[in-house]
Short mmCIF file of C-alpha atoms and ligand atoms in Angstrom, two decimals:
data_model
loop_
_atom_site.label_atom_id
_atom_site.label_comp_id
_atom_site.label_asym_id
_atom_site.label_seq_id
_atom_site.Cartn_x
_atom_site.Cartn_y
_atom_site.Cartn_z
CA UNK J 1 0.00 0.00 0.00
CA UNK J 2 1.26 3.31 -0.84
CA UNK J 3 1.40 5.77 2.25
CA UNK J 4 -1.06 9.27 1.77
CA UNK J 5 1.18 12.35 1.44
CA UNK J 6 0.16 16.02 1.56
CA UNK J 7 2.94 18.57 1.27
CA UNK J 8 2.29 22.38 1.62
CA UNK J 9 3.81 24.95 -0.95
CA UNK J 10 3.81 27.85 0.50
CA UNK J 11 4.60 29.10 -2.81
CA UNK J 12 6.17 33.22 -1.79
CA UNK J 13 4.03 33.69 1.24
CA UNK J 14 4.36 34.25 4.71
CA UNK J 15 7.40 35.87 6.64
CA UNK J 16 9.70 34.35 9.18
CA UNK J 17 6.97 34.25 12.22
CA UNK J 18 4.46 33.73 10.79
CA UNK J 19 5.85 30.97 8.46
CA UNK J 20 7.88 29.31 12.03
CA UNK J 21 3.86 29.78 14.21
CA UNK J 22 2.05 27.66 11.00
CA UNK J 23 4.97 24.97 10.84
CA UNK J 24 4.32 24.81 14.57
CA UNK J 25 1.00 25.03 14.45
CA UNK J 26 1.12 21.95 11.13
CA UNK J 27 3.78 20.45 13.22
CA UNK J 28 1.70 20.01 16.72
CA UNK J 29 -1.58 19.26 14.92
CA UNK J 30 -0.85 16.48 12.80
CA UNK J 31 0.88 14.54 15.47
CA UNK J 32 -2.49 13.17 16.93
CA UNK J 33 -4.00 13.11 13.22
CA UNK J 34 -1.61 10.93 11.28
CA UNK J 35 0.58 9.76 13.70
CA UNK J 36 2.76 8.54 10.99
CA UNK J 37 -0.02 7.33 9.11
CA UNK J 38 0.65 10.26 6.31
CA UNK J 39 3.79 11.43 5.01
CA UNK J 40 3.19 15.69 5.51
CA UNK J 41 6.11 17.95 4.04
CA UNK J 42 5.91 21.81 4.47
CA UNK J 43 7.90 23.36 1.62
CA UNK J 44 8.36 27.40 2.34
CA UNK J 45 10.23 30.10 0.20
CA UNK J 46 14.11 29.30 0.81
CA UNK J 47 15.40 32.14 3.26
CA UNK J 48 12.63 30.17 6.04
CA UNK J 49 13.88 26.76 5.25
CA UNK J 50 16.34 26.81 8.28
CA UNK J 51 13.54 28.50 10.60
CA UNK J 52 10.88 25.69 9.18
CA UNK J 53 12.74 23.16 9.89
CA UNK J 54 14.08 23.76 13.35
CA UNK J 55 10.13 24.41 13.85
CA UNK J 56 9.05 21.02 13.17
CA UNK J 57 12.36 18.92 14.23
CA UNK J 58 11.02 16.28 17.22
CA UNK J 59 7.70 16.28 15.09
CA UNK J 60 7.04 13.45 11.92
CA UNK J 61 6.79 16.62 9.69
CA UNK J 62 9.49 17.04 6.80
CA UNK J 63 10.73 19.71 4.97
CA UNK J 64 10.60 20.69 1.17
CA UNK J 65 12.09 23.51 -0.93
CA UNK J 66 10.30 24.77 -3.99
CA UNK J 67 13.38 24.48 -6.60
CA UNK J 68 17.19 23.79 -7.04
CA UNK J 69 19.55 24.31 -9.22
CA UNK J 70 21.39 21.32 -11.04
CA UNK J 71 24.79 22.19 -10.65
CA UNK J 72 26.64 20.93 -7.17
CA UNK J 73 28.30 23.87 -6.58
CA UNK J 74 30.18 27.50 -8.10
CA UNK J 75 29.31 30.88 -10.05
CA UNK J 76 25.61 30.37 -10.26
CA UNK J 77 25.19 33.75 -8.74
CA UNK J 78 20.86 33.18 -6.95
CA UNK J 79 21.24 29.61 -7.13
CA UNK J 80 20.75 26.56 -4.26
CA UNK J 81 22.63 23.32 -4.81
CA UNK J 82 20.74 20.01 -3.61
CA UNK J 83 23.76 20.07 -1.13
CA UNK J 84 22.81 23.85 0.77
CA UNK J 85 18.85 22.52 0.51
CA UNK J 86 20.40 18.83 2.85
CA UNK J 87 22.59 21.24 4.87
CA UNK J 88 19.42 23.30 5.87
CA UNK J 89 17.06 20.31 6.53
CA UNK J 90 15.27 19.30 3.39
CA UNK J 91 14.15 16.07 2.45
CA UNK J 92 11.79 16.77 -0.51
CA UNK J 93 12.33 19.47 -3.56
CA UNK J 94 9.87 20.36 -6.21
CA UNK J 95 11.33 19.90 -9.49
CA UNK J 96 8.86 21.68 -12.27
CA UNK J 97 6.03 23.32 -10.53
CA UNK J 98 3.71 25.19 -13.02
CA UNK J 99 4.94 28.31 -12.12
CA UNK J 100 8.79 27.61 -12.78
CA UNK J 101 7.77 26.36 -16.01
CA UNK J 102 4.89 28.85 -17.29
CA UNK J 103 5.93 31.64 -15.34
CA UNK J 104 9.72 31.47 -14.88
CA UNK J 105 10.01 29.82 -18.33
CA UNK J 106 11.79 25.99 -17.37
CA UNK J 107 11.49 23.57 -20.17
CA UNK J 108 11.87 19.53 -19.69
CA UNK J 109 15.51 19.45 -20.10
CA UNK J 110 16.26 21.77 -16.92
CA UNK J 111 13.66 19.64 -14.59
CA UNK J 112 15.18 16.56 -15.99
CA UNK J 113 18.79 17.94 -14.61
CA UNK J 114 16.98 19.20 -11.71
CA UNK J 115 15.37 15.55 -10.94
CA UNK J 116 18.84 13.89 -11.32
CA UNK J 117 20.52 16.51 -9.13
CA UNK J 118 17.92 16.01 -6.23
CA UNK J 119 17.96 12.51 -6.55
CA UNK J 120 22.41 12.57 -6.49
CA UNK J 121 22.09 14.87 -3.97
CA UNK J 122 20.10 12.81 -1.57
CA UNK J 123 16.85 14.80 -1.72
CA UNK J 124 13.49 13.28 -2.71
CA UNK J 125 11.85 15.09 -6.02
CA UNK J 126 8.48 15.77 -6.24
CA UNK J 127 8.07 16.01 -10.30
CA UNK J 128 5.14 18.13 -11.40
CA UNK J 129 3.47 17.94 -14.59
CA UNK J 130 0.09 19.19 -15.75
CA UNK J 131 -1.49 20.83 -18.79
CA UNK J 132 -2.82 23.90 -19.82
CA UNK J 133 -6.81 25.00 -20.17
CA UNK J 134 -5.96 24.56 -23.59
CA UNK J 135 -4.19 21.72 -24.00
CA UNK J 136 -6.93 20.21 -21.94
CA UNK J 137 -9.70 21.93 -24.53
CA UNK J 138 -7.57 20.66 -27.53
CA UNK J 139 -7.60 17.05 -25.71
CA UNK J 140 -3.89 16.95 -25.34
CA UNK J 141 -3.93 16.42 -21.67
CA UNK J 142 -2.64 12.87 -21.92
CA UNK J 143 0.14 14.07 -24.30
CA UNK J 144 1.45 16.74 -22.60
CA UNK J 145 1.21 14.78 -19.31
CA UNK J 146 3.00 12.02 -21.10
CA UNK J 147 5.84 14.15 -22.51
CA UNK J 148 6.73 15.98 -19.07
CA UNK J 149 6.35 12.27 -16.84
CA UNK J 150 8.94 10.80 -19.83
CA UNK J 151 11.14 13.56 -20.14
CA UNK J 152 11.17 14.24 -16.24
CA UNK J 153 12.07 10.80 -14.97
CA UNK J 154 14.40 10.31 -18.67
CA UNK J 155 17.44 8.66 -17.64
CA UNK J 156 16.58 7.64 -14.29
CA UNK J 157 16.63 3.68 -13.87
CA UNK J 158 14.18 1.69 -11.75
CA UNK J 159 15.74 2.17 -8.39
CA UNK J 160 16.59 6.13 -8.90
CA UNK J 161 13.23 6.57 -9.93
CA UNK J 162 11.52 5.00 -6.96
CA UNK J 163 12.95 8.49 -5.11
CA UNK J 164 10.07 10.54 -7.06
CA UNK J 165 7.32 11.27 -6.22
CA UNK J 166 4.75 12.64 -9.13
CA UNK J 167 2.67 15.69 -8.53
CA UNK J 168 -0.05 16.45 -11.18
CA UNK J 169 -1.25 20.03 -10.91
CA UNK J 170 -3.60 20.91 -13.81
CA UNK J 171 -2.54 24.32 -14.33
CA UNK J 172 -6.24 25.70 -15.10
CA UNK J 173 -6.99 24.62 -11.06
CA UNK J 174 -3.96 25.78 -9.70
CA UNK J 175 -4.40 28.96 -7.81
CA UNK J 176 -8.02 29.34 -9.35
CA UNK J 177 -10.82 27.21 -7.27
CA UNK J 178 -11.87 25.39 -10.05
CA UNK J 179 -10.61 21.66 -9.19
CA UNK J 180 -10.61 18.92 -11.40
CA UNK J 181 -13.47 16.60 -10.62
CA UNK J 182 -12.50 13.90 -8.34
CA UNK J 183 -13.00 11.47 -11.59
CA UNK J 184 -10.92 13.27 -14.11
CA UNK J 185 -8.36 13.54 -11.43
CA UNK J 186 -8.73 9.98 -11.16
CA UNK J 187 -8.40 9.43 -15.01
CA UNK J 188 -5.12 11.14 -15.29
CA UNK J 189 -3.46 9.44 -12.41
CA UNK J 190 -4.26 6.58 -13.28
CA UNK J 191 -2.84 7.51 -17.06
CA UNK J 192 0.35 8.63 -15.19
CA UNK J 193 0.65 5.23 -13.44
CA UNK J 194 0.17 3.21 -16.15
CA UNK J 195 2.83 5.04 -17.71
CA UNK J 196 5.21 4.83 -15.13
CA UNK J 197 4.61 0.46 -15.51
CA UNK J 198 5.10 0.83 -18.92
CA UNK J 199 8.50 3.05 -18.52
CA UNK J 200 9.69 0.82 -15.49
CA UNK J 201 7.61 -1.73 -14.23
CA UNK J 202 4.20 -3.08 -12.06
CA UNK J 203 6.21 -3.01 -8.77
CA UNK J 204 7.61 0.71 -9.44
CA UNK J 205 4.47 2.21 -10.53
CA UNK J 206 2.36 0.59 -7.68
CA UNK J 207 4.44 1.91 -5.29
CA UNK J 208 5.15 5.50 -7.05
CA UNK J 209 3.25 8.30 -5.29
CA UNK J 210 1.20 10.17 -7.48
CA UNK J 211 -0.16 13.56 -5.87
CA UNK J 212 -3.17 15.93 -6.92
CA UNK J 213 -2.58 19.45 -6.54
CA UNK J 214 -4.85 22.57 -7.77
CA UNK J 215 -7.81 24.28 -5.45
CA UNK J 216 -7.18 21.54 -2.78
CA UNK J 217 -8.79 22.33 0.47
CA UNK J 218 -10.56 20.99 3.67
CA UNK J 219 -13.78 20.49 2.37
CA UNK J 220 -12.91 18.95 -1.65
CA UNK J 221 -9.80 16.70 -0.06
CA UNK J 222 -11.70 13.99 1.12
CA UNK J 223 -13.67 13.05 -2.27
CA UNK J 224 -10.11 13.74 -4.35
CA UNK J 225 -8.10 11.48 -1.92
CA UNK J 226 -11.02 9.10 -1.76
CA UNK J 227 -9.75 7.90 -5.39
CA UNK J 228 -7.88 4.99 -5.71
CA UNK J 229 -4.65 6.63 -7.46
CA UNK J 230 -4.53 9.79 -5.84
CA UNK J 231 -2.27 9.44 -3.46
CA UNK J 232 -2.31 12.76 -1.65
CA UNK J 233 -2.18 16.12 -2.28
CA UNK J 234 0.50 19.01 -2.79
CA UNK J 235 -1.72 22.10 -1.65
CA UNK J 236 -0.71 25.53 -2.20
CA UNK J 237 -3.58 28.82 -1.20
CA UNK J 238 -4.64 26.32 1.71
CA UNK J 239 -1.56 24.89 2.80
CA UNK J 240 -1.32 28.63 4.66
CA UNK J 241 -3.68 28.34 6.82
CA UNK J 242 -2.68 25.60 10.15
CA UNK J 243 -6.81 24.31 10.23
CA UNK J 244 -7.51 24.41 6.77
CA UNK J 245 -4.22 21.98 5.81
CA UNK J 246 -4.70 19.89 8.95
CA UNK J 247 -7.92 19.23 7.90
CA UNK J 248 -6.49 17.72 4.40
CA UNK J 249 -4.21 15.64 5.95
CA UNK J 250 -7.04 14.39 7.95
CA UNK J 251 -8.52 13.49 5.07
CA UNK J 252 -5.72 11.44 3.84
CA UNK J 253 -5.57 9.18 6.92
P1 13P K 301 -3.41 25.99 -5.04
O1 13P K 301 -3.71 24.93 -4.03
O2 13P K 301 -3.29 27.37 -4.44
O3 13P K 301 -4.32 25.92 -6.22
O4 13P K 301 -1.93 25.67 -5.60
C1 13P K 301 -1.64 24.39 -6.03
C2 13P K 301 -0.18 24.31 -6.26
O5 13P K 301 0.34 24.85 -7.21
C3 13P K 301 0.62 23.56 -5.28
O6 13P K 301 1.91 23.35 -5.74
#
C-alpha cells in the first residue's frame, strides 16, 4: 500500500513568524491526526527553510524547498545546490512546478537535470506535470502529461526513480478554485501510473506516489483522496492556513 502524502507549498508567502507559528502550528496538529499514518512535508520560500525546519524537528513533519539548481556547486550567482537545501534540513524538492515552467520559463531538459541533481544529492523530487486549459480543450492532456512524466524521470533507472514522487497540478486549477473533478483527477493518475509500468515496471508504478494538486482544500480533499490513485495532495492557497491543511491531511488518513 502506498502511504497518503500532503505537502504544503507555501509558494512566496508568509514571513519568518508567521511561516515558524504555522509549521508549529502543522507540526503540533498532525501529530495526533496521522501519527505517521501520512507522510506531511511543508515546503516554504528558501530564506525560512532553516527556521521551518528547526520548527518542526522532534515532530514526523518534513521539509521541502520549492526548486534547485542542477549544478553541485560555483558561479551560479541566486542559485541553491541540492547540497545547501540537505545542509538546511530538506528532504523533498519540487522539481517543475507550473509556475517555474509557465511563469519562470523551465522547459523539460532543466527539470530533468533538476530531478537527477535532487535525486544525487540525496533529496526526494516531487516532479510536477500538468497541462494547460488549452491543452486540456484541444484534448492533449494525456500528451502533454506524457511528454513531461517521460522527459522528467528520462534517464533515471528503476531504483533512482523509486525516489520521485509525481505531482499532477492541472494548471487551469492551480491557484483558481476550479478543481478537477474527483473522476478526471482519477483518469489522469491513473494515465500517469500506467505510464510509469510501462517506462519501469508493475512493482515501481504501484508503489510511485502520485499527488493531486490545484484548489485543494478541507472540504474537496476527502472526495479527491477518496480515489484509488490519488495518493495525496501538494496544496498551495490552503496549505497557509494551520486548520484548513490539517484538515487535508485528515482526510488522507
Ligand atoms: P493551489 O492549491 O493554491 O491551487 O496551488 C496548487 C499548487 O500549485 C501547489 O503546488
Amino acid at each position: 500500500m502506498r502511504k497518503p502524502f500532503v505537502a504544503g507549498n507555501w509558494k512566496m508567502n508568509m514571513d519568518a513568524h508567521a511561516g515558524v507559528e504555522l509549521a508549529k502550528a502543522i507540526a503540533a496538529g498532525s501529530v495526533n491526526i496521522a501519527g505517521g499514518q501520512v507522510d506531511v512535508a511543508l515546503i516554504p520560500p528558501f530564506v525560512y527553510l532553516q527556521a521551518v525546519a528547526s520548527a518542526v524537528t522532534a515532530s514526523h513533519v518534513a521539509v521541502g524547498a520549492q526548486d534547485v539548481y542542477f549544478q553541485e556547486k560555483g558561479a551560479f550567482t541566486g542559485e541553491i545546490s541540492p547540497a545547501m537545501l540537505k545542509d538546511v534540513g530538506c528532504a523533498y524538492v519540487l522539481c517543475g512546478h507550473s509556475e517555474r515552467r509557465h511563469v519562470i520559463g523551465e522547459d523539460d531538459a532543466i527539470v530533468n537535470k533538476k530531478v537527477h541533481a535532487a535525486i544525487n544529492g540525496g533529496l526526494l523530487p516531487i516532479l510536477c506535470v500538468g497541462e494547460l486549459q488549452s491543452e486540456r480543450e484541444a484534448g492533449q492532456t494525456e500528451a502533454v502529461v506524457s511528454t513531461q512524466v517521460k522527459k522528467g524521470l528520462a534517464g533515471l533507472d528503476g531504483e533512482r526513480a523509486a525516489a520521485v514522487t509525481i505531482a499532477y497540478e492541472p494548471v487551469w486549477a492551480i491557484g483558481t478554485g476550479l478543481t478537477a473533478t474527483p473522476q478526471q483527477a482519477q483518469d489522469v493518475h491513473a494515465f500517469i501510473r500506467e505510464l510509469v509500468a510501462k517506462l519501469y515496471d508493475a512493482e515501481l508504478a504501484g508503489a510511485m506516489r502520485v499527488q493531486y494538486g490545484g484548489s485543494v482544500n478541507a472540504a474537496n480533499s476527502g472526495e479527491l483522496l477518496g480515489q484509488p490513485d490519488i495518493d495525496g495532495a501538494l496544496v498551495g492557497g490552503a496549505s497557509l492556513k494551520a486548520q484548513e491543511f490539517l484538515g487535508i491531511i485528515k482526510s488522507a488518513v
